[in-house]
């Protein structure tokens, strides 16, 4: 799990993430990204909920040291994954990538000396991983997204990291709660102000919602050159996974009459499964 600085045990408004650089200060965070309008009745959602519940039950069994039940649920999950193309391919990709890191030793001997020589070789897993990824891309492009993203527009760098908040989610009721943290770094030589936000939220069924709003967390922050602004917020979703992307409308404030411009927020995944994405780096 990444160092995602959210106190998930308290009631909203949420606390913001750790401060970064002199311009970032602690602020209350408001839910502003999206509101789910009810549980979809599609068969895909039903299967996704079943899978999420099985995983949750397996985790509970493991924590309570009921290993027999945990093993039974693990086997049930394996069968479920084998019957679901996306889940099966995601598992195969992970297995292929894991095998790529394991070198294979092959031994040969010469009859005259009975001397064994060993050759270090890599398995064919890399080709398998590429093939499985291509299949995933064809049937479910969103499944290849990571829980983090980064994009730079006119020197304004936007980094995002999302996490699943199990304590505020209710899979049995079709409610999955995700938090995300955003860092906006001004690597340009001109001060900018964030005026408006636009989010595109897509659930696992392909249902898309556009959300517009003034500023973020109730303000329109100014980001000076070589400083950063950081905040956290959250998004309830009706499916166990989805994606978000969007843009911030900004303007340069060092000249009167400057035109506004849009700063991209690259697509990132909302997922119950931790993908090992790194926390924000300070590199440019």
mmCIF file of C-alpha atoms in Angstrom:
data_model
loop_
_atom_site.group_PDB
_atom_site.id
_atom_site.type_symbol
_atom_site.label_atom_id
_atom_site.label_comp_id
_atom_site.label_asym_id
_atom_site.label_seq_id
_atom_site.Cartn_x
_atom_site.Cartn_y
_atom_site.Cartn_z
ATOM 1 C CA UNK A 1 0.000 0.000 0.000
ATOM 2 C CA UNK A 2 1.305 3.433 -0.845
ATOM 3 C CA UNK A 3 1.769 6.322 1.593
ATOM 4 C CA UNK A 4 -1.637 7.757 0.839
ATOM 5 C CA UNK A 5 -2.262 10.260 3.610
ATOM 6 C CA UNK A 6 -5.959 9.973 4.345
ATOM 7 C CA UNK A 7 -7.499 9.379 7.737
ATOM 8 C CA UNK A 8 -10.155 6.968 6.512
ATOM 9 C CA UNK A 9 -11.645 6.370 9.943
ATOM 10 C CA UNK A 10 -13.150 9.808 10.389
ATOM 11 C CA UNK A 11 -16.349 11.192 8.951
ATOM 12 C CA UNK A 12 -16.303 13.587 6.046
ATOM 13 C CA UNK A 13 -15.058 16.231 5.356
ATOM 14 C CA UNK A 14 -11.863 14.343 4.712
ATOM 15 C CA UNK A 15 -8.412 15.480 5.825
ATOM 16 C CA UNK A 16 -6.063 16.325 3.019
ATOM 17 C CA UNK A 17 -2.829 14.488 2.312
ATOM 18 C CA UNK A 18 0.615 15.399 3.610
ATOM 19 C CA UNK A 19 1.806 18.891 2.828
ATOM 20 C CA UNK A 20 4.414 19.301 0.131
ATOM 21 C CA UNK A 21 6.547 22.407 -0.372
ATOM 22 C CA UNK A 22 5.831 25.762 1.197
ATOM 23 C CA UNK A 23 2.580 26.493 -0.632
ATOM 24 C CA UNK A 24 0.710 23.346 0.480
ATOM 25 C CA UNK A 25 -1.266 23.630 3.706
ATOM 26 C CA UNK A 26 -3.692 21.366 5.584
ATOM 27 C CA UNK A 27 -7.277 21.867 4.453
ATOM 28 C CA UNK A 28 -10.652 20.185 4.791
ATOM 29 C CA UNK A 29 -11.566 18.122 1.771
ATOM 30 C CA UNK A 30 -15.014 17.887 0.249
ATOM 31 C CA UNK A 31 -16.475 15.102 -1.841
ATOM 32 C CA UNK A 32 -16.726 16.722 -5.217
ATOM 33 C CA UNK A 33 -15.919 14.205 -7.903
ATOM 34 C CA UNK A 34 -19.007 12.155 -8.557
ATOM 35 C CA UNK A 35 -22.190 10.717 -7.126
ATOM 36 C CA UNK A 36 -23.424 7.276 -8.104
ATOM 37 C CA UNK A 37 -27.064 7.172 -9.132
ATOM 38 C CA UNK A 38 -27.783 3.611 -8.028
ATOM 39 C CA UNK A 39 -26.738 0.046 -8.632
ATOM 40 C CA UNK A 40 -26.818 -1.233 -12.175
ATOM 41 C CA UNK A 41 -28.671 -4.473 -12.711
ATOM 42 C CA UNK A 42 -26.425 -5.762 -15.470
ATOM 43 C CA UNK A 43 -25.071 -9.286 -15.271
ATOM 44 C CA UNK A 44 -21.510 -7.964 -15.385
ATOM 45 C CA UNK A 45 -22.062 -5.915 -12.249
ATOM 46 C CA UNK A 46 -23.626 -8.918 -10.520
ATOM 47 C CA UNK A 47 -20.563 -11.039 -11.305
ATOM 48 C CA UNK A 48 -18.218 -8.244 -10.245
ATOM 49 C CA UNK A 49 -20.016 -7.890 -6.927
ATOM 50 C CA UNK A 50 -19.845 -11.639 -6.347
ATOM 51 C CA UNK A 51 -16.109 -11.591 -6.985
ATOM 52 C CA UNK A 52 -15.598 -8.612 -4.662
ATOM 53 C CA UNK A 53 -17.600 -10.299 -1.899
ATOM 54 C CA UNK A 54 -15.608 -13.528 -2.248
ATOM 55 C CA UNK A 55 -12.344 -11.606 -1.912
ATOM 56 C CA UNK A 56 -13.657 -9.729 1.106
ATOM 57 C CA UNK A 57 -14.785 -12.979 2.750
ATOM 58 C CA UNK A 58 -11.401 -14.599 2.052
ATOM 59 C CA UNK A 59 -9.593 -11.673 3.686
ATOM 60 C CA UNK A 60 -11.852 -11.913 6.750
ATOM 61 C CA UNK A 61 -11.263 -15.667 7.008
ATOM 62 C CA UNK A 62 -7.504 -15.222 6.740
ATOM 63 C CA UNK A 63 -7.433 -12.481 9.388
ATOM 64 C CA UNK A 64 -9.464 -14.646 11.747
ATOM 65 C CA UNK A 65 -7.044 -17.547 11.052
ATOM 66 C CA UNK A 66 -9.781 -19.743 9.605
ATOM 67 C CA UNK A 67 -7.351 -21.101 7.036
ATOM 68 C CA UNK A 68 -9.596 -23.935 5.868
ATOM 69 C CA UNK A 69 -12.325 -21.462 4.917
ATOM 70 C CA UNK A 70 -9.773 -19.088 3.408
ATOM 71 C CA UNK A 71 -8.423 -21.913 1.224
ATOM 72 C CA UNK A 72 -11.948 -22.837 0.113
ATOM 73 C CA UNK A 73 -12.676 -19.244 -0.833
ATOM 74 C CA UNK A 74 -9.337 -18.979 -2.631
ATOM 75 C CA UNK A 75 -10.259 -22.008 -4.743
ATOM 76 C CA UNK A 76 -13.672 -20.486 -5.437
ATOM 77 C CA UNK A 77 -11.994 -17.275 -6.583
ATOM 78 C CA UNK A 78 -9.712 -19.254 -8.893
ATOM 79 C CA UNK A 79 -12.711 -20.968 -10.501
ATOM 80 C CA UNK A 80 -14.497 -17.628 -10.780
ATOM 81 C CA UNK A 81 -11.453 -16.043 -12.442
ATOM 82 C CA UNK A 82 -11.215 -18.887 -14.941
ATOM 83 C CA UNK A 83 -14.813 -18.227 -15.999
ATOM 84 C CA UNK A 84 -14.361 -14.467 -16.404
ATOM 85 C CA UNK A 85 -12.175 -13.473 -19.387
ATOM 86 C CA UNK A 86 -10.969 -10.168 -17.931
ATOM 87 C CA UNK A 87 -10.139 -11.616 -14.507
ATOM 88 C CA UNK A 88 -8.459 -14.642 -16.076
ATOM 89 C CA UNK A 89 -6.291 -12.493 -18.358
ATOM 90 C CA UNK A 90 -5.361 -10.125 -15.523
ATOM 91 C CA UNK A 91 -4.192 -13.105 -13.475
ATOM 92 C CA UNK A 92 -2.251 -14.556 -16.403
ATOM 93 C CA UNK A 93 -0.512 -11.217 -17.008
ATOM 94 C CA UNK A 94 0.570 -11.050 -13.352
ATOM 95 C CA UNK A 95 1.802 -14.651 -13.414
ATOM 96 C CA UNK A 96 3.727 -14.102 -16.648
ATOM 97 C CA UNK A 97 5.358 -10.948 -15.279
ATOM 98 C CA UNK A 98 6.314 -12.767 -12.070
ATOM 99 C CA UNK A 99 7.901 -15.585 -14.075
ATOM 100 C CA UNK A 100 9.909 -13.073 -16.100
ATOM 101 C CA UNK A 101 11.866 -12.269 -12.950
ATOM 102 C CA UNK A 102 12.822 -15.930 -12.341
ATOM 103 C CA UNK A 103 15.854 -17.034 -14.366
ATOM 104 C CA UNK A 104 16.009 -20.677 -15.423
ATOM 105 C CA UNK A 105 19.140 -22.802 -15.129
ATOM 106 C CA UNK A 106 19.688 -25.509 -17.735
ATOM 107 C CA UNK A 107 22.419 -28.117 -17.258
ATOM 108 C CA UNK A 108 24.454 -29.983 -19.870
ATOM 109 C CA UNK A 109 27.179 -32.570 -19.407
ATOM 110 C CA UNK A 110 30.035 -33.979 -21.456
ATOM 111 C CA UNK A 111 30.463 -37.733 -21.287
ATOM 112 C CA UNK A 112 34.262 -37.495 -21.350
ATOM 113 C CA UNK A 113 34.589 -35.392 -18.229
ATOM 114 C CA UNK A 114 31.122 -35.763 -16.721
ATOM 115 C CA UNK A 115 31.399 -32.056 -16.148
ATOM 116 C CA UNK A 116 28.188 -30.137 -15.783
ATOM 117 C CA UNK A 117 27.895 -26.682 -17.282
ATOM 118 C CA UNK A 118 24.994 -24.404 -16.456
ATOM 119 C CA UNK A 119 23.378 -21.871 -18.783
ATOM 120 C CA UNK A 120 21.268 -18.996 -17.500
ATOM 121 C CA UNK A 121 18.175 -18.431 -19.608
ATOM 122 C CA UNK A 122 14.945 -16.504 -19.335
ATOM 123 C CA UNK A 123 11.506 -18.116 -19.808
ATOM 124 C CA UNK A 124 9.135 -17.262 -22.631
ATOM 125 C CA UNK A 125 6.909 -15.433 -20.144
ATOM 126 C CA UNK A 126 7.593 -11.995 -21.614
ATOM 127 C CA UNK A 127 5.962 -13.024 -24.882
ATOM 128 C CA UNK A 128 3.029 -14.471 -22.944
ATOM 129 C CA UNK A 129 2.623 -11.224 -20.975
ATOM 130 C CA UNK A 130 2.524 -9.194 -24.192
ATOM 131 C CA UNK A 131 -0.029 -11.566 -25.717
ATOM 132 C CA UNK A 132 -2.280 -11.457 -22.640
ATOM 133 C CA UNK A 133 -2.024 -7.653 -22.472
ATOM 134 C CA UNK A 134 -3.041 -7.384 -26.113
ATOM 135 C CA UNK A 135 -6.063 -9.597 -25.472
ATOM 136 C CA UNK A 136 -7.001 -7.460 -22.463
ATOM 137 C CA UNK A 137 -6.623 -4.323 -24.545
ATOM 138 C CA UNK A 138 -9.096 -5.712 -27.069
ATOM 139 C CA UNK A 139 -11.825 -6.730 -24.620
ATOM 140 C CA UNK A 140 -11.311 -4.311 -21.701
ATOM 141 C CA UNK A 141 -8.912 -1.419 -22.367
ATOM 142 C CA UNK A 142 -9.633 0.206 -18.995
ATOM 143 C CA UNK A 143 -8.267 -2.831 -17.153
ATOM 144 C CA UNK A 144 -4.710 -1.928 -18.209
ATOM 145 C CA UNK A 145 -4.800 1.448 -16.481
ATOM 146 C CA UNK A 146 -2.823 1.916 -13.288
ATOM 147 C CA UNK A 147 -4.080 3.588 -10.127
ATOM 148 C CA UNK A 148 -1.769 6.506 -10.822
ATOM 149 C CA UNK A 149 -1.166 8.839 -13.734
ATOM 150 C CA UNK A 150 0.861 11.869 -14.701
ATOM 151 C CA UNK A 151 0.586 14.517 -17.394
ATOM 152 C CA UNK A 152 2.239 17.879 -18.091
ATOM 153 C CA UNK A 153 0.613 20.750 -20.002
ATOM 154 C CA UNK A 154 2.495 24.023 -20.586
ATOM 155 C CA UNK A 155 4.787 23.254 -17.679
ATOM 156 C CA UNK A 156 1.948 22.369 -15.275
ATOM 157 C CA UNK A 157 2.418 18.836 -14.021
ATOM 158 C CA UNK A 158 -0.573 16.912 -12.606
ATOM 159 C CA UNK A 159 0.017 13.682 -10.693
ATOM 160 C CA UNK A 160 -2.793 11.489 -9.370
ATOM 161 C CA UNK A 161 -2.909 8.435 -7.121
ATOM 162 C CA UNK A 162 -6.097 6.570 -6.170
ATOM 163 C CA UNK A 163 -6.823 3.982 -3.467
ATOM 164 C CA UNK A 164 -9.791 1.818 -2.534
ATOM 165 C CA UNK A 165 -11.321 2.643 0.874
ATOM 166 C CA UNK A 166 -12.635 -0.667 2.167
ATOM 167 C CA UNK A 167 -13.942 0.784 5.426
ATOM 168 C CA UNK A 168 -16.388 3.074 3.607
ATOM 169 C CA UNK A 169 -17.425 0.589 0.915
ATOM 170 C CA UNK A 170 -20.440 -1.726 0.992
ATOM 171 C CA UNK A 171 -20.081 -4.283 -1.843
ATOM 172 C CA UNK A 172 -23.350 -6.005 -0.883
ATOM 173 C CA UNK A 173 -25.148 -2.714 -1.622
ATOM 174 C CA UNK A 174 -23.191 -1.909 -4.757
ATOM 175 C CA UNK A 175 -21.150 0.909 -3.166
ATOM 176 C CA UNK A 176 -17.407 1.138 -3.690
ATOM 177 C CA UNK A 177 -15.548 4.096 -2.255
ATOM 178 C CA UNK A 178 -12.325 5.420 -3.758
ATOM 179 C CA UNK A 179 -10.089 8.253 -2.607
ATOM 180 C CA UNK A 180 -7.589 10.058 -4.775
ATOM 181 C CA UNK A 181 -4.759 12.459 -4.139
ATOM 182 C CA UNK A 182 -3.644 15.103 -6.627
ATOM 183 C CA UNK A 183 -0.468 17.130 -6.794
ATOM 184 C CA UNK A 184 -0.260 20.097 -9.169
ATOM 185 C CA UNK A 185 3.310 21.311 -9.699
ATOM 186 C CA UNK A 186 4.100 24.513 -11.560
ATOM 187 C CA UNK A 187 7.333 23.864 -13.440
ATOM 188 C CA UNK A 188 6.838 26.951 -15.621
ATOM 189 C CA UNK A 189 8.122 30.462 -14.946
ATOM 190 C CA UNK A 190 4.663 32.045 -14.674
ATOM 191 C CA UNK A 191 2.110 31.915 -11.820
ATOM 192 C CA UNK A 192 -1.181 30.184 -12.599
ATOM 193 C CA UNK A 193 -4.602 30.002 -10.977
ATOM 194 C CA UNK A 194 -6.897 26.969 -11.080
ATOM 195 C CA UNK A 195 -10.379 28.173 -12.007
ATOM 196 C CA UNK A 196 -12.509 25.131 -12.790
ATOM 197 C CA UNK A 197 -12.375 21.348 -12.830
ATOM 198 C CA UNK A 198 -13.869 18.801 -15.205
ATOM 199 C CA UNK A 199 -14.013 15.080 -14.460
ATOM 200 C CA UNK A 200 -15.037 12.179 -16.670
ATOM 201 C CA UNK A 201 -15.935 9.183 -14.501
ATOM 202 C CA UNK A 202 -16.568 5.804 -16.113
ATOM 203 C CA UNK A 203 -17.691 2.697 -14.223
ATOM 204 C CA UNK A 204 -16.994 -0.942 -15.108
ATOM 205 C CA UNK A 205 -20.168 -1.099 -17.191
ATOM 206 C CA UNK A 206 -19.003 1.738 -19.439
ATOM 207 C CA UNK A 207 -21.453 4.244 -17.973
ATOM 208 C CA UNK A 208 -19.862 7.712 -18.150
ATOM 209 C CA UNK A 209 -20.621 10.813 -16.103
ATOM 210 C CA UNK A 210 -19.221 14.301 -16.688
ATOM 211 C CA UNK A 211 -18.800 16.515 -13.642
ATOM 212 C CA UNK A 212 -17.895 20.214 -13.721
ATOM 213 C CA UNK A 213 -17.189 22.501 -10.797
ATOM 214 C CA UNK A 214 -15.587 25.739 -9.634
ATOM 215 C CA UNK A 215 -12.039 25.271 -8.366
ATOM 216 C CA UNK A 216 -11.198 22.390 -6.041
ATOM 217 C CA UNK A 217 -12.073 21.806 -2.372
ATOM 218 C CA UNK A 218 -13.893 25.130 -2.261
ATOM 219 C CA UNK A 219 -11.111 27.347 -3.522
ATOM 220 C CA UNK A 220 -9.344 28.523 -6.658
ATOM 221 C CA UNK A 221 -5.694 28.111 -5.701
ATOM 222 C CA UNK A 222 -2.813 30.102 -7.144
ATOM 223 C CA UNK A 223 0.300 28.024 -7.862
ATOM 224 C CA UNK A 224 3.509 30.032 -8.105
ATOM 225 C CA UNK A 225 6.488 28.929 -10.229
ATOM 226 C CA UNK A 226 8.452 26.046 -8.665
ATOM 227 C CA UNK A 227 5.784 25.350 -6.046
ATOM 228 C CA UNK A 228 3.026 22.766 -5.766
ATOM 229 C CA UNK A 229 -0.557 22.519 -4.582
ATOM 230 C CA UNK A 230 -1.863 19.222 -3.275
ATOM 231 C CA UNK A 231 -5.285 18.012 -2.179
ATOM 232 C CA UNK A 232 -7.304 14.848 -1.620
ATOM 233 C CA UNK A 233 -10.891 13.956 -2.395
ATOM 234 C CA UNK A 234 -13.028 10.898 -3.018
ATOM 235 C CA UNK A 235 -15.468 9.266 -5.421
ATOM 236 C CA UNK A 236 -18.202 6.691 -4.703
ATOM 237 C CA UNK A 237 -18.765 4.235 -7.538
ATOM 238 C CA UNK A 238 -21.442 1.632 -8.237
ATOM 239 C CA UNK A 239 -18.979 -0.975 -9.532
ATOM 240 C CA UNK A 240 -15.754 -2.464 -8.072
ATOM 241 C CA UNK A 241 -13.650 -0.708 -10.676
ATOM 242 C CA UNK A 242 -13.703 2.206 -13.075
ATOM 243 C CA UNK A 243 -11.608 5.075 -14.332
ATOM 244 C CA UNK A 244 -11.297 8.835 -14.066
ATOM 245 C CA UNK A 245 -9.734 11.503 -16.242
ATOM 246 C CA UNK A 246 -10.346 15.158 -16.929
ATOM 247 C CA UNK A 247 -8.780 18.597 -16.941
ATOM 248 C CA UNK A 248 -8.305 21.784 -14.948
ATOM 249 C CA UNK A 249 -9.084 25.163 -16.492
ATOM 250 C CA UNK A 250 -6.308 27.573 -15.539
ATOM 251 C CA UNK A 251 -4.967 30.999 -16.452
ATOM 252 C CA UNK A 252 -1.730 32.907 -16.065
ATOM 253 C CA UNK A 253 -2.208 35.747 -13.588
ATOM 254 C CA UNK A 254 0.925 37.796 -14.257
ATOM 255 C CA UNK A 255 -0.677 39.573 -17.206
ATOM 256 C CA UNK A 256 -4.071 41.257 -17.415
ATOM 257 C CA UNK A 257 -6.382 39.654 -19.922
ATOM 258 C CA UNK A 258 -4.525 36.324 -20.141
ATOM 259 C CA UNK A 259 -6.576 33.606 -21.820
ATOM 260 C CA UNK A 260 -7.491 30.448 -19.972
ATOM 261 C CA UNK A 261 -6.091 27.061 -20.943
ATOM 262 C CA UNK A 262 -6.844 23.451 -20.058
ATOM 263 C CA UNK A 263 -4.388 21.280 -18.139
ATOM 264 C CA UNK A 264 -4.830 17.561 -18.714
ATOM 265 C CA UNK A 265 -5.476 14.993 -15.976
ATOM 266 C CA UNK A 266 -4.362 11.697 -17.507
ATOM 267 C CA UNK A 267 -6.626 8.629 -17.117
ATOM 268 C CA UNK A 268 -6.174 6.538 -13.986
ATOM 269 C CA UNK A 269 -7.885 3.474 -12.602
ATOM 270 C CA UNK A 270 -10.267 3.146 -9.677
ATOM 271 C CA UNK A 271 -9.646 -0.410 -8.547
ATOM 272 C CA UNK A 272 -9.960 -2.622 -5.480
ATOM 273 C CA UNK A 273 -6.704 -4.300 -6.469
ATOM 274 C CA UNK A 274 -3.470 -2.584 -5.414
ATOM 275 C CA UNK A 275 -1.223 -2.349 -8.477
ATOM 276 C CA UNK A 276 1.987 -1.290 -6.803
ATOM 277 C CA UNK A 277 1.939 2.228 -8.234
ATOM 278 C CA UNK A 278 4.563 4.479 -6.717
ATOM 279 C CA UNK A 279 3.776 7.508 -4.635
ATOM 280 C CA UNK A 280 4.495 10.917 -6.088
ATOM 281 C CA UNK A 281 8.079 11.470 -7.117
ATOM 282 C CA UNK A 282 9.781 14.848 -7.134
ATOM 283 C CA UNK A 283 11.501 14.293 -10.445
ATOM 284 C CA UNK A 284 10.532 16.503 -13.349
#
